[in-house]
């Protein structure tokens, strides 16, 4: 088709760079091409036989956006994203002012429908969905070992889908941090992810023992034996995840939920209990909270702390500090749940760690038996993807998070029973 050649010519000259001058990733280029192709086909279907994109006028953009909303019923966020790619393409053609803001085209739509709610309204993590990470890893390994390795890294370091497919665990392990190289992260951004827990090191060492040297974690070849492209690997990843039930209609989770779980885990070792786990804004001074959230945001590859709401819900508008004994009440509530259970004896290999944890809790005026300590710490370890990890950072926060999980689970069980 003539219009395809014209589109490809524009993208060949300008498509490899973003508007800010940085290199555009393969994924970005592919998505931009897909949006432009779909738009051209839609204009043709609506009776506008545009053969040269340079002939696009304001009326064409207006028609398309209104068709997206009123006829195709696209989500507002999707329209925003597609319009952004269309705007970039028009700038490539030397028409920087052709595409306006989405509200200019949907002026007769109630503004309350044209809002993107970025804050999560419920937990997205796999732990919140009641999934046992060790059992999940075993299940995935049996289906596809390579995917099992990728999911472990997603949990341990919060990598995005494309990042983990490109990831070379041997090269990117710098001991005290895990590096995301330029061109791997979203927008081509690089970042360093602190590797500070025993669980992260256990997972990374395990994956390195199974992964090839100097090779990304993504599948090297297609099922047909040809060298796999990034797009083919993205599709294979999505298909496998769906087949294993990791969808909103399946287990109620997606691969991105592992990134949310990393955000929660990283919050805990930074002394924060996130809202998705029962934490409130008042757990520390506002400026201190902002400082710690900034560290978590940067580990995820962001620069704004407001984006954290999308990972573990919003802290709300509480302005006063929590009561000093709130942590004690939370832990006591969890211990009350355990009091009615027959707990296993303390594992000899874990006894020294359990004693260390109990001693730490005693300094916080918390009294717990060693079996109770073992159970609370085991719950914390499982959400980190390991059977057991050394107690090192923010032990009190970790125990409190497990206690909150126990209390929440018990409450749900009681509601179902009623």
Tab-separated table of C-alpha atoms in Angstrom:
chain	number	residue	atom	x	y	z
A	1	UNK	CA	0.000	0.000	0.000
A	2	UNK	CA	1.143	3.497	-0.767
A	3	UNK	CA	0.392	4.853	2.711
A	4	UNK	CA	2.433	2.091	4.351
A	5	UNK	CA	5.483	3.130	2.331
A	6	UNK	CA	4.985	6.770	3.329
A	7	UNK	CA	4.619	5.873	7.018
A	8	UNK	CA	7.693	3.663	6.914
A	9	UNK	CA	9.722	6.417	5.265
A	10	UNK	CA	8.920	8.820	8.098
A	11	UNK	CA	9.664	6.244	10.780
A	12	UNK	CA	12.893	5.169	9.081
A	13	UNK	CA	14.226	8.717	9.294
A	14	UNK	CA	12.887	9.796	12.696
A	15	UNK	CA	11.464	6.746	14.474
A	16	UNK	CA	14.666	5.610	16.174
A	17	UNK	CA	14.752	8.710	18.372
A	18	UNK	CA	12.385	10.050	20.993
A	19	UNK	CA	11.257	13.657	20.978
A	20	UNK	CA	13.835	14.428	23.693
A	21	UNK	CA	16.639	13.135	21.494
A	22	UNK	CA	17.169	9.868	23.351
A	23	UNK	CA	17.177	6.560	21.519
A	24	UNK	CA	13.758	4.925	21.197
A	25	UNK	CA	13.604	1.263	22.197
A	26	UNK	CA	12.577	-1.445	19.749
A	27	UNK	CA	9.342	-1.793	21.690
A	28	UNK	CA	8.553	1.923	21.399
A	29	UNK	CA	9.189	1.904	17.652
A	30	UNK	CA	7.012	-1.183	17.169
A	31	UNK	CA	4.117	0.257	19.193
A	32	UNK	CA	4.291	3.598	17.365
A	33	UNK	CA	4.158	1.854	13.993
A	34	UNK	CA	1.213	-0.277	15.156
A	35	UNK	CA	-0.781	2.784	16.271
A	36	UNK	CA	-0.134	4.679	13.025
A	37	UNK	CA	-1.009	1.649	10.887
A	38	UNK	CA	-4.228	1.075	12.847
A	39	UNK	CA	-5.142	4.763	12.541
A	40	UNK	CA	-4.612	4.796	8.781
A	41	UNK	CA	-6.738	1.679	8.381
A	42	UNK	CA	-9.470	3.194	10.540
A	43	UNK	CA	-9.564	6.389	8.483
A	44	UNK	CA	-9.955	4.264	5.351
A	45	UNK	CA	-12.769	2.292	6.982
A	46	UNK	CA	-14.498	5.569	7.858
A	47	UNK	CA	-14.338	6.691	4.233
A	48	UNK	CA	-11.195	8.843	4.278
A	49	UNK	CA	-8.830	7.255	1.746
A	50	UNK	CA	-5.667	8.971	2.963
A	51	UNK	CA	-2.648	7.665	1.054
A	52	UNK	CA	-0.056	10.145	2.301
A	53	UNK	CA	0.069	10.872	6.072
A	54	UNK	CA	1.460	14.329	5.260
A	55	UNK	CA	-2.082	15.191	4.107
A	56	UNK	CA	-3.573	14.681	7.565
A	57	UNK	CA	-5.713	17.584	8.778
A	58	UNK	CA	-7.246	18.536	12.108
A	59	UNK	CA	-10.620	17.091	11.070
A	60	UNK	CA	-9.044	13.673	10.582
A	61	UNK	CA	-7.601	13.651	14.111
A	62	UNK	CA	-10.896	14.873	15.549
A	63	UNK	CA	-12.825	12.148	13.732
A	64	UNK	CA	-10.434	9.441	14.898
A	65	UNK	CA	-10.403	10.402	18.573
A	66	UNK	CA	-14.183	10.647	18.723
A	67	UNK	CA	-14.427	7.285	16.962
A	68	UNK	CA	-12.094	5.775	19.574
A	69	UNK	CA	-14.296	7.045	22.390
A	70	UNK	CA	-17.858	6.821	21.098
A	71	UNK	CA	-17.675	3.893	18.662
A	72	UNK	CA	-14.764	1.700	19.713
A	73	UNK	CA	-15.312	2.437	23.437
A	74	UNK	CA	-11.594	2.597	24.113
A	75	UNK	CA	-10.445	3.324	27.652
A	76	UNK	CA	-9.389	6.905	28.276
A	77	UNK	CA	-5.861	5.830	29.213
A	78	UNK	CA	-5.541	3.915	25.921
A	79	UNK	CA	-6.740	6.947	23.963
A	80	UNK	CA	-4.188	9.116	25.751
A	81	UNK	CA	-1.374	6.723	24.887
A	82	UNK	CA	-2.412	6.277	21.244
A	83	UNK	CA	-2.889	10.008	20.760
A	84	UNK	CA	0.562	10.611	22.234
A	85	UNK	CA	2.118	8.285	19.652
A	86	UNK	CA	0.119	9.959	16.891
A	87	UNK	CA	1.343	13.351	18.137
A	88	UNK	CA	4.965	12.176	18.028
A	89	UNK	CA	4.492	10.856	14.503
A	90	UNK	CA	3.040	14.174	13.326
A	91	UNK	CA	6.004	15.998	14.855
A	92	UNK	CA	8.272	13.707	12.831
A	93	UNK	CA	6.455	14.937	9.709
A	94	UNK	CA	6.995	18.575	10.691
A	95	UNK	CA	3.471	19.112	12.053
A	96	UNK	CA	4.095	19.687	15.794
A	97	UNK	CA	0.787	21.483	16.430
A	98	UNK	CA	-1.560	19.192	14.504
A	99	UNK	CA	-2.501	16.909	17.397
A	100	UNK	CA	-4.078	18.726	20.353
A	101	UNK	CA	-4.889	17.522	23.840
A	102	UNK	CA	-7.444	14.745	24.096
A	103	UNK	CA	-9.934	16.989	25.938
A	104	UNK	CA	-10.082	19.294	22.892
A	105	UNK	CA	-11.621	16.467	20.878
A	106	UNK	CA	-13.956	15.209	23.602
A	107	UNK	CA	-15.246	18.585	24.778
A	108	UNK	CA	-18.815	17.267	25.057
A	109	UNK	CA	-17.865	14.368	27.339
A	110	UNK	CA	-18.345	14.741	31.091
A	111	UNK	CA	-14.853	15.545	32.499
A	112	UNK	CA	-15.306	12.987	35.279
A	113	UNK	CA	-15.002	10.263	32.632
A	114	UNK	CA	-11.756	11.741	31.295
A	115	UNK	CA	-9.650	11.056	34.350
A	116	UNK	CA	-6.962	8.416	34.736
A	117	UNK	CA	-6.990	6.951	38.222
A	118	UNK	CA	-3.338	6.054	38.708
A	119	UNK	CA	-3.584	4.999	42.342
A	120	UNK	CA	-4.254	1.312	42.890
A	121	UNK	CA	-7.539	0.681	44.697
A	122	UNK	CA	-6.560	-2.784	45.879
A	123	UNK	CA	-3.286	-4.719	46.296
A	124	UNK	CA	-1.725	-5.999	43.067
A	125	UNK	CA	0.902	-8.303	44.544
A	126	UNK	CA	0.792	-12.075	44.163
A	127	UNK	CA	1.136	-12.416	47.922
A	128	UNK	CA	-2.064	-10.406	48.416
A	129	UNK	CA	-3.816	-12.852	46.069
A	130	UNK	CA	-2.821	-15.679	48.395
A	131	UNK	CA	-0.237	-17.220	46.069
A	132	UNK	CA	2.647	-19.189	47.577
A	133	UNK	CA	5.692	-18.073	45.591
A	134	UNK	CA	7.646	-21.291	46.160
A	135	UNK	CA	4.757	-23.394	44.840
A	136	UNK	CA	4.312	-20.988	41.935
A	137	UNK	CA	7.978	-21.199	40.963
A	138	UNK	CA	7.776	-25.000	41.044
A	139	UNK	CA	4.676	-24.975	38.839
A	140	UNK	CA	6.197	-22.571	36.311
A	141	UNK	CA	9.518	-24.442	36.213
A	142	UNK	CA	7.666	-27.615	35.257
A	143	UNK	CA	6.075	-25.799	32.291
A	144	UNK	CA	8.969	-23.589	31.169
A	145	UNK	CA	12.203	-23.303	33.145
A	146	UNK	CA	13.232	-20.069	31.446
A	147	UNK	CA	10.010	-18.354	32.470
A	148	UNK	CA	10.534	-19.594	36.021
A	149	UNK	CA	13.922	-17.866	36.120
A	150	UNK	CA	12.432	-14.646	34.785
A	151	UNK	CA	9.631	-14.556	37.356
A	152	UNK	CA	12.164	-14.963	40.152
A	153	UNK	CA	14.133	-11.956	38.908
A	154	UNK	CA	10.942	-9.923	38.474
A	155	UNK	CA	10.087	-10.551	42.117
A	156	UNK	CA	13.581	-10.009	43.503
A	157	UNK	CA	14.409	-6.825	41.573
A	158	UNK	CA	11.124	-5.452	40.226
A	159	UNK	CA	12.013	-5.784	36.552
A	160	UNK	CA	9.474	-5.049	33.858
A	161	UNK	CA	8.580	-7.700	31.293
A	162	UNK	CA	10.872	-6.337	28.564
A	163	UNK	CA	13.673	-5.688	31.044
A	164	UNK	CA	13.701	-9.273	32.270
A	165	UNK	CA	13.677	-10.657	28.719
A	166	UNK	CA	16.801	-8.600	27.956
A	167	UNK	CA	18.418	-9.294	31.321
A	168	UNK	CA	21.882	-10.900	31.521
A	169	UNK	CA	22.041	-11.860	35.196
A	170	UNK	CA	25.770	-12.607	35.135
A	171	UNK	CA	26.774	-9.257	33.657
A	172	UNK	CA	24.283	-7.136	35.591
A	173	UNK	CA	25.137	-8.475	39.055
A	174	UNK	CA	27.458	-5.934	40.694
A	175	UNK	CA	27.369	-7.479	44.150
A	176	UNK	CA	25.773	-4.687	46.146
A	177	UNK	CA	23.376	-3.710	43.380
A	178	UNK	CA	21.756	-5.057	40.218
A	179	UNK	CA	22.220	-2.832	37.162
A	180	UNK	CA	19.742	-2.053	34.409
A	181	UNK	CA	21.786	-0.920	31.426
A	182	UNK	CA	20.941	1.950	29.036
A	183	UNK	CA	18.434	0.705	26.469
A	184	UNK	CA	17.026	-1.998	28.735
A	185	UNK	CA	14.724	0.058	30.937
A	186	UNK	CA	11.580	1.946	30.009
A	187	UNK	CA	12.465	4.950	27.892
A	188	UNK	CA	15.994	3.593	27.579
A	189	UNK	CA	16.750	4.717	31.138
A	190	UNK	CA	19.393	2.982	33.216
A	191	UNK	CA	19.188	2.424	36.969
A	192	UNK	CA	20.829	0.565	39.830
A	193	UNK	CA	18.638	-1.616	42.039
A	194	UNK	CA	20.026	-2.138	45.551
A	195	UNK	CA	20.702	-5.795	46.309
A	196	UNK	CA	20.608	-5.711	50.072
A	197	UNK	CA	18.667	-8.712	51.355
A	198	UNK	CA	19.605	-12.346	51.749
A	199	UNK	CA	16.510	-13.287	49.720
A	200	UNK	CA	17.607	-11.209	46.731
A	201	UNK	CA	21.050	-12.791	46.822
A	202	UNK	CA	19.616	-16.312	47.118
A	203	UNK	CA	17.372	-15.792	44.100
A	204	UNK	CA	20.056	-14.120	42.008
A	205	UNK	CA	22.601	-16.847	42.752
A	206	UNK	CA	20.058	-19.545	41.890
A	207	UNK	CA	19.140	-17.920	38.574
A	208	UNK	CA	22.826	-17.439	37.709
A	209	UNK	CA	23.435	-21.139	38.357
A	210	UNK	CA	20.807	-22.011	35.725
A	211	UNK	CA	21.288	-19.221	33.165
A	212	UNK	CA	23.832	-19.181	30.348
A	213	UNK	CA	26.749	-16.776	30.496
A	214	UNK	CA	26.561	-13.721	28.214
A	215	UNK	CA	22.951	-14.475	27.262
A	216	UNK	CA	19.698	-12.695	28.093
A	217	UNK	CA	17.051	-14.577	30.071
A	218	UNK	CA	14.619	-14.381	27.161
A	219	UNK	CA	14.256	-17.406	24.896
A	220	UNK	CA	17.113	-17.610	22.430
A	221	UNK	CA	15.090	-19.466	19.796
A	222	UNK	CA	11.459	-19.752	18.788
A	223	UNK	CA	9.703	-23.106	19.010
A	224	UNK	CA	10.413	-23.412	15.288
A	225	UNK	CA	14.153	-23.165	15.877
A	226	UNK	CA	14.717	-19.646	14.511
A	227	UNK	CA	16.484	-16.894	16.438
A	228	UNK	CA	13.787	-15.200	18.524
A	229	UNK	CA	13.093	-11.472	18.241
A	230	UNK	CA	12.052	-9.314	21.183
A	231	UNK	CA	8.485	-9.124	19.868
A	232	UNK	CA	8.286	-12.903	19.574
A	233	UNK	CA	9.564	-13.283	23.127
A	234	UNK	CA	7.060	-10.739	24.444
A	235	UNK	CA	4.248	-12.693	22.802
A	236	UNK	CA	5.588	-15.997	24.109
A	237	UNK	CA	5.826	-14.544	27.611
A	238	UNK	CA	2.226	-13.298	27.489
A	239	UNK	CA	0.913	-16.583	26.094
A	240	UNK	CA	2.670	-18.655	28.749
A	241	UNK	CA	1.474	-16.402	31.553
A	242	UNK	CA	-2.101	-16.707	30.295
A	243	UNK	CA	-1.809	-20.484	29.910
A	244	UNK	CA	-0.561	-20.761	33.496
A	245	UNK	CA	-3.472	-18.676	34.773
A	246	UNK	CA	-1.579	-15.514	35.678
A	247	UNK	CA	-4.301	-13.165	34.454
A	248	UNK	CA	-6.948	-11.040	36.154
A	249	UNK	CA	-9.551	-13.645	35.215
A	250	UNK	CA	-7.334	-16.508	36.385
A	251	UNK	CA	-5.456	-16.155	39.652
A	252	UNK	CA	-6.338	-12.464	39.678
A	253	UNK	CA	-2.750	-11.358	39.070
A	254	UNK	CA	-0.502	-10.355	36.174
A	255	UNK	CA	3.251	-10.363	35.708
A	256	UNK	CA	3.280	-6.702	36.729
A	257	UNK	CA	2.012	-7.830	40.130
A	258	UNK	CA	5.482	-9.208	40.877
A	259	UNK	CA	6.831	-5.698	40.348
A	260	UNK	CA	4.208	-4.448	42.807
A	261	UNK	CA	5.324	-7.107	45.285
A	262	UNK	CA	8.936	-5.988	44.874
A	263	UNK	CA	7.780	-2.430	45.617
A	264	UNK	CA	6.118	-3.662	48.820
A	265	UNK	CA	9.172	-5.691	49.839
A	266	UNK	CA	11.488	-2.774	49.118
A	267	UNK	CA	9.239	-0.527	51.198
A	268	UNK	CA	9.494	-2.927	54.138
A	269	UNK	CA	13.304	-2.961	54.150
A	270	UNK	CA	13.173	0.833	54.014
A	271	UNK	CA	11.077	0.861	57.177
A	272	UNK	CA	7.711	1.517	55.520
A	273	UNK	CA	4.584	-0.605	55.668
A	274	UNK	CA	2.810	0.260	52.386
A	275	UNK	CA	-0.927	1.044	52.309
A	276	UNK	CA	-1.617	-2.179	50.385
A	277	UNK	CA	-0.388	-4.053	53.481
A	278	UNK	CA	-2.171	-1.908	56.059
A	279	UNK	CA	0.277	0.964	56.518
A	280	UNK	CA	-0.783	4.610	56.884
A	281	UNK	CA	0.856	7.976	56.209
A	282	UNK	CA	1.236	8.630	59.926
A	283	UNK	CA	3.858	5.930	60.499
A	284	UNK	CA	6.637	8.534	60.250
A	285	UNK	CA	7.346	12.206	59.647
A	286	UNK	CA	6.076	13.429	56.260
A	287	UNK	CA	9.494	14.488	54.950
A	288	UNK	CA	11.119	11.252	56.088
A	289	UNK	CA	8.370	9.259	54.366
A	290	UNK	CA	8.901	11.208	51.135
A	291	UNK	CA	12.648	10.589	51.293
A	292	UNK	CA	12.204	6.844	51.668
A	293	UNK	CA	9.516	6.650	48.988
A	294	UNK	CA	11.905	8.404	46.605
A	295	UNK	CA	14.418	5.573	47.047
A	296	UNK	CA	11.757	2.980	46.266
A	297	UNK	CA	10.569	4.947	43.231
A	298	UNK	CA	14.115	5.139	41.846
A	299	UNK	CA	14.661	1.402	42.357
A	300	UNK	CA	11.605	0.859	40.156
A	301	UNK	CA	12.934	3.185	37.453
A	302	UNK	CA	10.776	6.224	38.258
A	303	UNK	CA	11.584	9.700	39.503
A	304	UNK	CA	8.274	10.774	41.055
A	305	UNK	CA	7.065	9.418	44.387
A	306	UNK	CA	3.431	9.925	43.357
A	307	UNK	CA	3.753	6.957	40.985
A	308	UNK	CA	4.125	4.677	44.015
A	309	UNK	CA	0.356	4.914	44.506
A	310	UNK	CA	-0.025	2.746	41.410
A	311	UNK	CA	2.043	-0.003	43.020
A	312	UNK	CA	0.812	-0.151	46.587
A	313	UNK	CA	-2.232	2.152	46.856
A	314	UNK	CA	-2.402	5.618	48.377
A	315	UNK	CA	-1.386	6.584	51.900
A	316	UNK	CA	-4.377	8.938	52.111
A	317	UNK	CA	-4.336	12.404	53.659
A	318	UNK	CA	-3.614	11.609	57.292
A	319	UNK	CA	-1.571	14.460	58.788
A	320	UNK	CA	-1.004	13.215	62.344
A	321	UNK	CA	1.499	10.559	63.385
A	322	UNK	CA	0.254	7.105	64.326
A	323	UNK	CA	0.003	6.225	67.998
A	324	UNK	CA	3.400	5.113	69.287
A	325	UNK	CA	2.053	1.700	70.265
A	326	UNK	CA	0.265	0.961	66.980
A	327	UNK	CA	2.983	-1.472	65.871
A	328	UNK	CA	2.536	-3.321	69.178
A	329	UNK	CA	-1.211	-3.639	68.641
A	330	UNK	CA	-0.667	-4.906	65.080
A	331	UNK	CA	1.821	-7.569	66.167
A	332	UNK	CA	-0.313	-8.607	69.157
A	333	UNK	CA	-3.287	-9.088	66.813
A	334	UNK	CA	-1.196	-11.402	64.636
A	335	UNK	CA	0.070	-13.321	67.666
A	336	UNK	CA	-3.530	-13.755	68.802
A	337	UNK	CA	-4.278	-15.510	65.494
A	338	UNK	CA	-1.286	-17.815	65.992
A	339	UNK	CA	-2.315	-18.572	69.579
A	340	UNK	CA	-5.112	-20.763	68.275
A	341	UNK	CA	-2.849	-22.755	65.953
A	342	UNK	CA	-0.568	-25.717	66.526
A	343	UNK	CA	2.756	-24.449	65.254
A	344	UNK	CA	5.688	-26.639	64.141
A	345	UNK	CA	8.786	-26.972	66.284
A	346	UNK	CA	11.595	-24.556	65.569
A	347	UNK	CA	13.890	-25.781	62.798
A	348	UNK	CA	17.383	-26.307	64.196
A	349	UNK	CA	18.900	-24.497	61.203
A	350	UNK	CA	16.737	-21.458	61.917
A	351	UNK	CA	16.916	-21.447	65.727
A	352	UNK	CA	19.739	-18.913	66.006
A	353	UNK	CA	17.930	-16.541	63.646
A	354	UNK	CA	14.688	-16.960	65.595
A	355	UNK	CA	16.451	-16.124	68.852
A	356	UNK	CA	17.937	-13.008	67.250
A	357	UNK	CA	14.491	-11.945	66.022
A	358	UNK	CA	12.909	-12.599	69.427
A	359	UNK	CA	15.609	-10.531	71.132
A	360	UNK	CA	14.925	-7.685	68.711
A	361	UNK	CA	11.190	-7.888	69.416
A	362	UNK	CA	11.811	-7.834	73.167
A	363	UNK	CA	13.541	-4.481	72.715
A	364	UNK	CA	10.276	-3.317	71.133
A	365	UNK	CA	8.338	-4.692	74.141
A	366	UNK	CA	6.882	-7.561	72.116
A	367	UNK	CA	6.683	-10.984	73.746
A	368	UNK	CA	6.537	-14.004	71.427
A	369	UNK	CA	7.530	-17.657	71.587
A	370	UNK	CA	10.180	-19.032	69.252
A	371	UNK	CA	7.599	-21.051	67.234
A	372	UNK	CA	5.548	-17.857	66.799
A	373	UNK	CA	8.642	-15.936	65.726
A	374	UNK	CA	9.516	-18.686	63.257
A	375	UNK	CA	6.028	-18.604	61.725
A	376	UNK	CA	5.925	-14.819	61.409
A	377	UNK	CA	9.378	-14.718	59.819
A	378	UNK	CA	8.539	-17.631	57.513
A	379	UNK	CA	5.541	-15.675	56.180
A	380	UNK	CA	7.835	-12.734	55.471
A	381	UNK	CA	10.371	-14.977	53.716
A	382	UNK	CA	7.736	-16.528	51.451
A	383	UNK	CA	6.619	-13.145	50.118
A	384	UNK	CA	10.283	-12.581	49.213
A	385	UNK	CA	10.321	-15.817	47.225
A	386	UNK	CA	12.527	-17.917	49.518
A	387	UNK	CA	11.993	-20.559	52.196
A	388	UNK	CA	14.127	-18.695	54.741
A	389	UNK	CA	16.312	-15.594	54.803
A	390	UNK	CA	18.708	-14.093	57.321
A	391	UNK	CA	17.103	-11.418	59.550
A	392	UNK	CA	19.038	-8.260	58.722
A	393	UNK	CA	17.012	-5.137	57.947
A	394	UNK	CA	13.950	-3.635	59.672
A	395	UNK	CA	13.112	-6.831	61.570
A	396	UNK	CA	10.296	-5.180	63.520
A	397	UNK	CA	8.668	-3.858	60.339
A	398	UNK	CA	8.945	-7.291	58.705
A	399	UNK	CA	7.292	-9.006	61.686
A	400	UNK	CA	4.562	-6.365	61.801
A	401	UNK	CA	3.836	-6.886	58.092
A	402	UNK	CA	3.451	-10.641	58.654
A	403	UNK	CA	1.164	-10.005	61.616
A	404	UNK	CA	-1.012	-7.718	59.478
A	405	UNK	CA	-1.158	-10.415	56.790
A	406	UNK	CA	-2.261	-13.004	59.350
A	407	UNK	CA	-4.933	-10.710	60.758
A	408	UNK	CA	-6.266	-9.846	57.308
A	409	UNK	CA	-6.373	-13.527	56.273
A	410	UNK	CA	-8.183	-14.491	59.480
A	411	UNK	CA	-10.717	-11.705	58.961
A	412	UNK	CA	-11.462	-12.893	55.421
A	413	UNK	CA	-11.898	-16.472	56.660
A	414	UNK	CA	-14.346	-15.329	59.331
A	415	UNK	CA	-16.329	-13.307	56.782
A	416	UNK	CA	-16.604	-16.344	54.494
A	417	UNK	CA	-17.660	-18.553	57.392
A	418	UNK	CA	-20.359	-16.064	58.328
